[in-house]
mmCIF file with all atom_site columns, C-alpha atoms in Angstrom:
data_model
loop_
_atom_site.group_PDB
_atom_site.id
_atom_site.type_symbol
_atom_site.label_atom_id
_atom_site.label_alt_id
_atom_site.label_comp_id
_atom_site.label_asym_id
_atom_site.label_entity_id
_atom_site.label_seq_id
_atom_site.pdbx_PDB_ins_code
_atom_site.Cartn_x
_atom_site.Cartn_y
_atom_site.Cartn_z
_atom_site.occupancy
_atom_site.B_iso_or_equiv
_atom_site.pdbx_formal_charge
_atom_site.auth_seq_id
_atom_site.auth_comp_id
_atom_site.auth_asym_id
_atom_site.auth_atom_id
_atom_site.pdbx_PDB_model_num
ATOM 1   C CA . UNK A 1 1   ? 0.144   30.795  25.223 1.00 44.00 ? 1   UNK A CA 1
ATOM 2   C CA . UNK A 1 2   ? 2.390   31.795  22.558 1.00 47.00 ? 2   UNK A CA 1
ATOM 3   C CA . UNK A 1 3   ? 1.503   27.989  20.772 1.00 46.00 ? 3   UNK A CA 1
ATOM 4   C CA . UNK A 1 4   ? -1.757  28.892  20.668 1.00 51.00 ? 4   UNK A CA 1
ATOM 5   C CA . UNK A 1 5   ? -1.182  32.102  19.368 1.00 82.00 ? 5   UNK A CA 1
ATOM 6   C CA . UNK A 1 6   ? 0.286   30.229  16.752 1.00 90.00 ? 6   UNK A CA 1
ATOM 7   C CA . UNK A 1 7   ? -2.138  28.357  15.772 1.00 92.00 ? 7   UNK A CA 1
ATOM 8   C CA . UNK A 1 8   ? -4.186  30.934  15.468 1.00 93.00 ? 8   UNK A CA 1
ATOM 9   C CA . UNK A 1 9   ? -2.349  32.685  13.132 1.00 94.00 ? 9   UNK A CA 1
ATOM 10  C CA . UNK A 1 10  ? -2.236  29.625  10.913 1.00 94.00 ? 10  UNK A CA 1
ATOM 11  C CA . UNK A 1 11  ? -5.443  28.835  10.963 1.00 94.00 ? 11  UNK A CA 1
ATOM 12  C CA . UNK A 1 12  ? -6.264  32.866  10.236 1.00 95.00 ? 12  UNK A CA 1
ATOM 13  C CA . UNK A 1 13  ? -4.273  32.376  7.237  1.00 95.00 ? 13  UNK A CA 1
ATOM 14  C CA . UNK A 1 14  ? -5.352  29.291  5.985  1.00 94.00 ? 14  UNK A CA 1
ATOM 15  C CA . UNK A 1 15  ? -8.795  30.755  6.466  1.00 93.00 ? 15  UNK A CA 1
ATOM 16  C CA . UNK A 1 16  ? -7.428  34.048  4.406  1.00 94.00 ? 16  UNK A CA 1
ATOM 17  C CA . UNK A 1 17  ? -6.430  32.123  1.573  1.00 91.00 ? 17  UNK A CA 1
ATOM 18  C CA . UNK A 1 18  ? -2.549  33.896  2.312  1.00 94.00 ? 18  UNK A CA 1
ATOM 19  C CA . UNK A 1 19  ? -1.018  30.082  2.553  1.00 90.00 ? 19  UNK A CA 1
ATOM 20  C CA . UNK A 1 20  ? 2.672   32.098  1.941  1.00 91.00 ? 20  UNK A CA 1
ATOM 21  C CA . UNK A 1 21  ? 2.202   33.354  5.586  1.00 94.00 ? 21  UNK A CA 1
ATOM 22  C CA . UNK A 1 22  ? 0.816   29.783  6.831  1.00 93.00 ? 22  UNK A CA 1
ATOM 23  C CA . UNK A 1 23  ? 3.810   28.210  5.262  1.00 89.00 ? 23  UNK A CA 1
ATOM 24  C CA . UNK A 1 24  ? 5.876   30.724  7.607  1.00 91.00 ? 24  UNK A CA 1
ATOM 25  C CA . UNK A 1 25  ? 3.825   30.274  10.452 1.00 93.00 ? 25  UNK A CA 1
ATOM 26  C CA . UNK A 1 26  ? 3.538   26.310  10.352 1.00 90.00 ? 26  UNK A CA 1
ATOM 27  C CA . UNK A 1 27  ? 7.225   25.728  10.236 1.00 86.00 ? 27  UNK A CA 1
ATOM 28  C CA . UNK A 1 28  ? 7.585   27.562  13.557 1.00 89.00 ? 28  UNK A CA 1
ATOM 29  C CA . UNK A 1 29  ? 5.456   25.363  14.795 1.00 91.00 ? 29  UNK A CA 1
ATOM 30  C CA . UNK A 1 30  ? 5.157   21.783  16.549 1.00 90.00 ? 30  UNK A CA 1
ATOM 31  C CA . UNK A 1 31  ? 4.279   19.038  13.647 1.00 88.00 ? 31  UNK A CA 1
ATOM 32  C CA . UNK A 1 32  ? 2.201   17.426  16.137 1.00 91.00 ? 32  UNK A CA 1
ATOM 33  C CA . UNK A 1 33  ? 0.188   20.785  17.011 1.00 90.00 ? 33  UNK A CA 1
ATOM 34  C CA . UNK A 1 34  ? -0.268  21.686  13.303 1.00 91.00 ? 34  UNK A CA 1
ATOM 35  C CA . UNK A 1 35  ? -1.193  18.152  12.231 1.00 93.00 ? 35  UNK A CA 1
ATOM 36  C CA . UNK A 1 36  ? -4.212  18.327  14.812 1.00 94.00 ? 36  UNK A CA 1
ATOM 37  C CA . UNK A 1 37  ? -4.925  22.274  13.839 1.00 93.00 ? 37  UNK A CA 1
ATOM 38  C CA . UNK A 1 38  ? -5.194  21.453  10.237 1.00 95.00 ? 38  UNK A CA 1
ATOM 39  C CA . UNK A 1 39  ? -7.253  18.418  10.611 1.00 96.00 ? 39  UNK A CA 1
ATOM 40  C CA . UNK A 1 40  ? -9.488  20.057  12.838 1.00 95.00 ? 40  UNK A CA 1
ATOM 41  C CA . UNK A 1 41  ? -9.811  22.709  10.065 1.00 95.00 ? 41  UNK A CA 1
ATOM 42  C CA . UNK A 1 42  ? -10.215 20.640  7.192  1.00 97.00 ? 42  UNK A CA 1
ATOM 43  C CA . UNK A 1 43  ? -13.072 18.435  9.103  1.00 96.00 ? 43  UNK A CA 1
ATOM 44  C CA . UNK A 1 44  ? -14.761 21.720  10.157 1.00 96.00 ? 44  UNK A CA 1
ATOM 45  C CA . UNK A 1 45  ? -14.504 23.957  7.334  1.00 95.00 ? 45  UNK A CA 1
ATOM 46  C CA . UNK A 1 46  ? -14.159 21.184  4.666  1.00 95.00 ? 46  UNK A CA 1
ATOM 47  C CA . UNK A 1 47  ? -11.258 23.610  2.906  1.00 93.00 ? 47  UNK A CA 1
ATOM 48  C CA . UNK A 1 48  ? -8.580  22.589  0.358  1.00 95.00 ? 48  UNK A CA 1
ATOM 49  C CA . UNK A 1 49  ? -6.557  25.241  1.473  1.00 94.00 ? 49  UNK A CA 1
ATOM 50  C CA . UNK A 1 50  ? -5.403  22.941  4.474  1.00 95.00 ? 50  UNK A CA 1
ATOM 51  C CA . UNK A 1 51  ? -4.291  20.456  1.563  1.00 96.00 ? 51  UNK A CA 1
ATOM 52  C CA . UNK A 1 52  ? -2.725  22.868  0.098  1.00 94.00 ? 52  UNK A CA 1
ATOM 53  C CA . UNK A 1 53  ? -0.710  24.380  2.990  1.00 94.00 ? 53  UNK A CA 1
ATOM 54  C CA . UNK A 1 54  ? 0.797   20.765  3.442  1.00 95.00 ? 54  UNK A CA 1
ATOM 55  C CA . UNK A 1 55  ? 1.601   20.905  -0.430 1.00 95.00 ? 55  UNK A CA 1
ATOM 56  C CA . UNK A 1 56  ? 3.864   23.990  0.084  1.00 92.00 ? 56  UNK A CA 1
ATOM 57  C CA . UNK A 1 57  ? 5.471   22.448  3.347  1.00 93.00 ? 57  UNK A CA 1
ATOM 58  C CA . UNK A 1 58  ? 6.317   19.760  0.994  1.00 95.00 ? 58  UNK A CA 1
ATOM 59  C CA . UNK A 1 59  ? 8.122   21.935  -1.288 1.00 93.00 ? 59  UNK A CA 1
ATOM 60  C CA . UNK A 1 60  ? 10.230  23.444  1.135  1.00 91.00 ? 60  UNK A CA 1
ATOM 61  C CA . UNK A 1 61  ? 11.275  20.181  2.925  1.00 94.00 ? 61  UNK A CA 1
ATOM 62  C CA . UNK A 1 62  ? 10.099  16.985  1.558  1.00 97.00 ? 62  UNK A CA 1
ATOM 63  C CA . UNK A 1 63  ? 9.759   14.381  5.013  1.00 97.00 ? 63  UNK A CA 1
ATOM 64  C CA . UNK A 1 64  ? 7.792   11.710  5.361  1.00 98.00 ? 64  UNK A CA 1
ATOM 65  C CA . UNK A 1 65  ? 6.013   13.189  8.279  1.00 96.00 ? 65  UNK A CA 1
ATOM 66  C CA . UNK A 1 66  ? 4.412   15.888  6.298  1.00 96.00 ? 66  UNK A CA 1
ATOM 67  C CA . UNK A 1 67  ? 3.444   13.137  3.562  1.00 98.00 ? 67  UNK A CA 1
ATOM 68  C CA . UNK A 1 68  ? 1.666   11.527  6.382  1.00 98.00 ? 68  UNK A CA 1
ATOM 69  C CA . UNK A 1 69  ? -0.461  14.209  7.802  1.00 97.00 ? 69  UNK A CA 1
ATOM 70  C CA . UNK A 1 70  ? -1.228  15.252  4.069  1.00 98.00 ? 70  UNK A CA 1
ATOM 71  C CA . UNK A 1 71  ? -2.526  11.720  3.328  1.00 98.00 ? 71  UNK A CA 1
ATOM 72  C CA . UNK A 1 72  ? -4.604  12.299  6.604  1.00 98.00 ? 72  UNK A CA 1
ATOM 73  C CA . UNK A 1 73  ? -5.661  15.240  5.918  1.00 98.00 ? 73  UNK A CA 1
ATOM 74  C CA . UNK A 1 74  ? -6.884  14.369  2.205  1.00 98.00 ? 74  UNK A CA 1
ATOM 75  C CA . UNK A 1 75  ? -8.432  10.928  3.246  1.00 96.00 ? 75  UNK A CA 1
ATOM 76  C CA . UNK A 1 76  ? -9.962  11.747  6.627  1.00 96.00 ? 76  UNK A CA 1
ATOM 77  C CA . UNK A 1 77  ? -11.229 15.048  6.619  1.00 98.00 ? 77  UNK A CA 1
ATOM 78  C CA . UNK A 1 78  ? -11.225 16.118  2.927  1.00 98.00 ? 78  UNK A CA 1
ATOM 79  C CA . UNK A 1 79  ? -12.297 12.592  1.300  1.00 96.00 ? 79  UNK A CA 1
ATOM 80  C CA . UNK A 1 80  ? -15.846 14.035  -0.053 1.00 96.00 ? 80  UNK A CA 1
ATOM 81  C CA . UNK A 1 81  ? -13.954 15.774  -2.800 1.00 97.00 ? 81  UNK A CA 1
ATOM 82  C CA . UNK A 1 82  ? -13.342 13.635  -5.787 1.00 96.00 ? 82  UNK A CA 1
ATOM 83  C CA . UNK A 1 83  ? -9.446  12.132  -6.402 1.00 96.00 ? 83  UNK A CA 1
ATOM 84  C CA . UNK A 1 84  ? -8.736  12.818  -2.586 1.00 97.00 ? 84  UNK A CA 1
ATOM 85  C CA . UNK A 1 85  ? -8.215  8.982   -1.871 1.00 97.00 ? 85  UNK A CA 1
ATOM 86  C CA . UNK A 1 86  ? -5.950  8.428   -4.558 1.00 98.00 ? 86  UNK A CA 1
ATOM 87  C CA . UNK A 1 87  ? -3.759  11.627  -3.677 1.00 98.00 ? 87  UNK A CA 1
ATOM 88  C CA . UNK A 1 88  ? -4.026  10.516  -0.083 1.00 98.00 ? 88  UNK A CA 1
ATOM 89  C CA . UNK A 1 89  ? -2.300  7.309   -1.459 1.00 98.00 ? 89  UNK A CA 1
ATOM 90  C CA . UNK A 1 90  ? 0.332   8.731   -3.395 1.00 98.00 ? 90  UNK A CA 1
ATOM 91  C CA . UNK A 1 91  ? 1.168   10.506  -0.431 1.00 99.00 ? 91  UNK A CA 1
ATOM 92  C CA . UNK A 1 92  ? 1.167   7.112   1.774  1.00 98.00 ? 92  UNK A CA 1
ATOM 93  C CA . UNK A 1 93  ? 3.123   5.701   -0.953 1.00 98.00 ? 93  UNK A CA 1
ATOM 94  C CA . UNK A 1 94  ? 6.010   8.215   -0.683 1.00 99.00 ? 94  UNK A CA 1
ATOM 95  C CA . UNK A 1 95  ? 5.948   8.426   3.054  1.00 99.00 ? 95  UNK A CA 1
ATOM 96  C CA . UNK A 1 96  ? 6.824   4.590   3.013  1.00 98.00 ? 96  UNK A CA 1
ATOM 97  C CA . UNK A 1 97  ? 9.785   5.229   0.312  1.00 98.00 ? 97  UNK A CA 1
ATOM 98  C CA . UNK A 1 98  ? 11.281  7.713   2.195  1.00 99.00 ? 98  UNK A CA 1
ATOM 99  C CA . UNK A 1 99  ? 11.091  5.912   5.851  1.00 98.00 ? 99  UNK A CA 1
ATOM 100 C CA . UNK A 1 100 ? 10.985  2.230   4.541  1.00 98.00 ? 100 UNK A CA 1
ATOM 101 C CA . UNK A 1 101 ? 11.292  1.056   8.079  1.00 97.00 ? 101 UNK A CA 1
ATOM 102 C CA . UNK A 1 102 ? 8.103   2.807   9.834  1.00 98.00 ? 102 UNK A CA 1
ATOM 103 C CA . UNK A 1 103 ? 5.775   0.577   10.806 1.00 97.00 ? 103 UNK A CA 1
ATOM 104 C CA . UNK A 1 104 ? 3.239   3.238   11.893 1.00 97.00 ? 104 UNK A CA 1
ATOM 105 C CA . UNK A 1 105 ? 3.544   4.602   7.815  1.00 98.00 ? 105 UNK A CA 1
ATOM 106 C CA . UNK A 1 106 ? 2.633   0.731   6.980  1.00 98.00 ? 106 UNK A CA 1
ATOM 107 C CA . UNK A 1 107 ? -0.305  0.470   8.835  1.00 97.00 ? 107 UNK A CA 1
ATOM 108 C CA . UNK A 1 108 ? -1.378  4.053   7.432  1.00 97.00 ? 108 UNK A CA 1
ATOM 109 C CA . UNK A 1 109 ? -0.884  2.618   4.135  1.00 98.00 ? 109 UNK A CA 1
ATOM 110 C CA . UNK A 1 110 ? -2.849  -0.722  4.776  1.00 97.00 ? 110 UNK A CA 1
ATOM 111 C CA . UNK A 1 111 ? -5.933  1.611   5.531  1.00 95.00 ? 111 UNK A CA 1
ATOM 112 C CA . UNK A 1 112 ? -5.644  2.346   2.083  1.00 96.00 ? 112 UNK A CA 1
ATOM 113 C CA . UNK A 1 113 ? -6.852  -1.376  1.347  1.00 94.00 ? 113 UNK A CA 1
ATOM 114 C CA . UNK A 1 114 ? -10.292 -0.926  3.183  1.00 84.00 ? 114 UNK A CA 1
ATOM 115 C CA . UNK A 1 115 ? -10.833 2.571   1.780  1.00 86.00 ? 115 UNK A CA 1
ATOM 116 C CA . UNK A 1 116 ? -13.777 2.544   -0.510 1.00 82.00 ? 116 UNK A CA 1
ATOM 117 C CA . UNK A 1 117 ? -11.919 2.922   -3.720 1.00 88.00 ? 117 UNK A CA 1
ATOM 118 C CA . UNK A 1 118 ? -9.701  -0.182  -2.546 1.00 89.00 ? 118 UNK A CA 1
ATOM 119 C CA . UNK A 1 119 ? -6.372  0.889   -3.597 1.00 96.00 ? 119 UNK A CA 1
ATOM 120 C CA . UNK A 1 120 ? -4.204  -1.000  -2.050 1.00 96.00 ? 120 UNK A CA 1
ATOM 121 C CA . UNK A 1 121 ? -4.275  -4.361  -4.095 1.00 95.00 ? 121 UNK A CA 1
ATOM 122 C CA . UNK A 1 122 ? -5.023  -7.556  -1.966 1.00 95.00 ? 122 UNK A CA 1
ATOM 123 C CA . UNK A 1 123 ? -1.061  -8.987  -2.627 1.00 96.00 ? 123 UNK A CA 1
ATOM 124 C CA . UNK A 1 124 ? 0.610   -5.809  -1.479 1.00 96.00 ? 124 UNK A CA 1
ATOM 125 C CA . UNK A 1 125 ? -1.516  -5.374  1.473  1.00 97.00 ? 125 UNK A CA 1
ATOM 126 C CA . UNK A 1 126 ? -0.547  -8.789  2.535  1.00 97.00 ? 126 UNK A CA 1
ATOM 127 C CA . UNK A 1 127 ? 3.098   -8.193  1.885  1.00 97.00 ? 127 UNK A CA 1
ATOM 128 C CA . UNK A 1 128 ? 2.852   -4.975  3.845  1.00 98.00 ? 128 UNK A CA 1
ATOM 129 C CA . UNK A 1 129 ? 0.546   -6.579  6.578  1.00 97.00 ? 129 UNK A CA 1
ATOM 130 C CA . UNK A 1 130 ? 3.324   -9.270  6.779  1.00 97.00 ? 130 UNK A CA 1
ATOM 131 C CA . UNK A 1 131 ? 5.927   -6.740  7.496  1.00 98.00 ? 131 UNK A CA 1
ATOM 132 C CA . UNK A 1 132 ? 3.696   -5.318  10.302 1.00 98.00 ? 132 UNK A CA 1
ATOM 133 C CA . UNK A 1 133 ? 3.017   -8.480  11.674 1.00 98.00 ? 133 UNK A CA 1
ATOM 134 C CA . UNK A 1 134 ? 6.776   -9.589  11.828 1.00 98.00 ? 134 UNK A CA 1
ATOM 135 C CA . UNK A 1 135 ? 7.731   -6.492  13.866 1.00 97.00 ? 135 UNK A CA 1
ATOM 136 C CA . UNK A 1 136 ? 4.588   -6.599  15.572 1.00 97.00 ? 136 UNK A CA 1
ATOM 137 C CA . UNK A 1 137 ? 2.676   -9.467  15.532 1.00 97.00 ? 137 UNK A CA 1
ATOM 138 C CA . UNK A 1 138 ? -0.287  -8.618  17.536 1.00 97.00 ? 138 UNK A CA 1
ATOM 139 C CA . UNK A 1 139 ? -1.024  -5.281  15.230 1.00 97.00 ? 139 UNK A CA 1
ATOM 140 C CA . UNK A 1 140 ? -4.019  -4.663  14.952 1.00 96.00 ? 140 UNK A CA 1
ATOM 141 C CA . UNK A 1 141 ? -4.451  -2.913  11.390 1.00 95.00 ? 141 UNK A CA 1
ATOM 142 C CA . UNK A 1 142 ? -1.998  -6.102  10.058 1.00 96.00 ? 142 UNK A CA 1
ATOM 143 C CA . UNK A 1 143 ? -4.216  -8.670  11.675 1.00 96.00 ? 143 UNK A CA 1
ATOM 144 C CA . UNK A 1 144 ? -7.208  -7.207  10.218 1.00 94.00 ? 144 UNK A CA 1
ATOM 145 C CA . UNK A 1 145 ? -6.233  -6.653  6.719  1.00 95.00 ? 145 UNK A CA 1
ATOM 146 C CA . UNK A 1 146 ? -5.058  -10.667 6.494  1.00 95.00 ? 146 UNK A CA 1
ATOM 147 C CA . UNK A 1 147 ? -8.622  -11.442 8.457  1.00 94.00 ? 147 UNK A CA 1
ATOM 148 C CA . UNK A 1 148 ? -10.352 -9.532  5.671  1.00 92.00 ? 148 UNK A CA 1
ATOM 149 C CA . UNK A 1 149 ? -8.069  -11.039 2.960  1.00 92.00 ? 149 UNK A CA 1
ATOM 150 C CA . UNK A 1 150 ? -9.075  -14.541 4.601  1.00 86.00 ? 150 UNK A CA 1
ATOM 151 C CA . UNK A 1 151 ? -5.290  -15.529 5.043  1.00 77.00 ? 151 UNK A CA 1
ATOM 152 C CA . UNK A 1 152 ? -5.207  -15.538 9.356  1.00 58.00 ? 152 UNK A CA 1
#
């Protein structure tokens, strides 16, 4: 009970506009609960404000988690505002520098080749679909990215 209290306290404040008090509240809270409270949010309400909860998360603790669900957040849910797909990349981008090693951070990043502004450039989403593949190598989002590219 008290999770969902929780929850609803964040997504009061998000709502409020007093993202000082989210920041509080979301740190308290599980990543995996908040991730799913502020994407439900965003898709419902269509409201920067979850964007910009995740921004000051980010300044108290950089981690490539948060960069994650910010990318998400930005280029699921929030992508009918201008710029949100290439913020939603620079976000992948810095997820992948900080935990080199994750495929699931790869294969977020390869979405960003099929996106409609196509930002991920055909070579690197090979290289990255590569790396996938050789840790992996019936991976879905790698497969399909080198299908698309016509190199499987």
């Amino acid at each position: 009970m008290a999770a969902t209290s929780g929850v609803e306290a964040l997504v009061g404040h998000v709502r409020s506009g007093d993202l000082t008090s989210a920041v509080r509240v979301a740190a308290e809270l599980d990543l995996t609960e908040f991730r799913e409270a502020m994407l439900g949010e965003a898709f419902d309400h269509q409201s920067l404000s979850c964007y910009g909860l995740y921004v000051g998360l980010l300044q108290r603790g950089e981690s490539a988690e948060l960069h994650v669900a910010a990318s998400e957040v930005l280029s699921l849910a929030l992508n009918i505002y201008p710029g949100a797909y290439p913020v939603a990349f620079v976000h992948a981008q810095r997820a992948l520098a900080l935990e080199p090693d994750d495929v699931s951070i790869k294969e977020h990043l390869l979405s960003f080749h099929n996106n409609p502004e196509r930002l991920l450039p055909p070579a690197e989403a090979a290289r990255v679909a590569g790396e996938v593949l050789a840790v992996d190598p019936s991976n879905a989002a790698g497969l399909e990215v080198l299908r698309r590219l016509d190199l499987a």
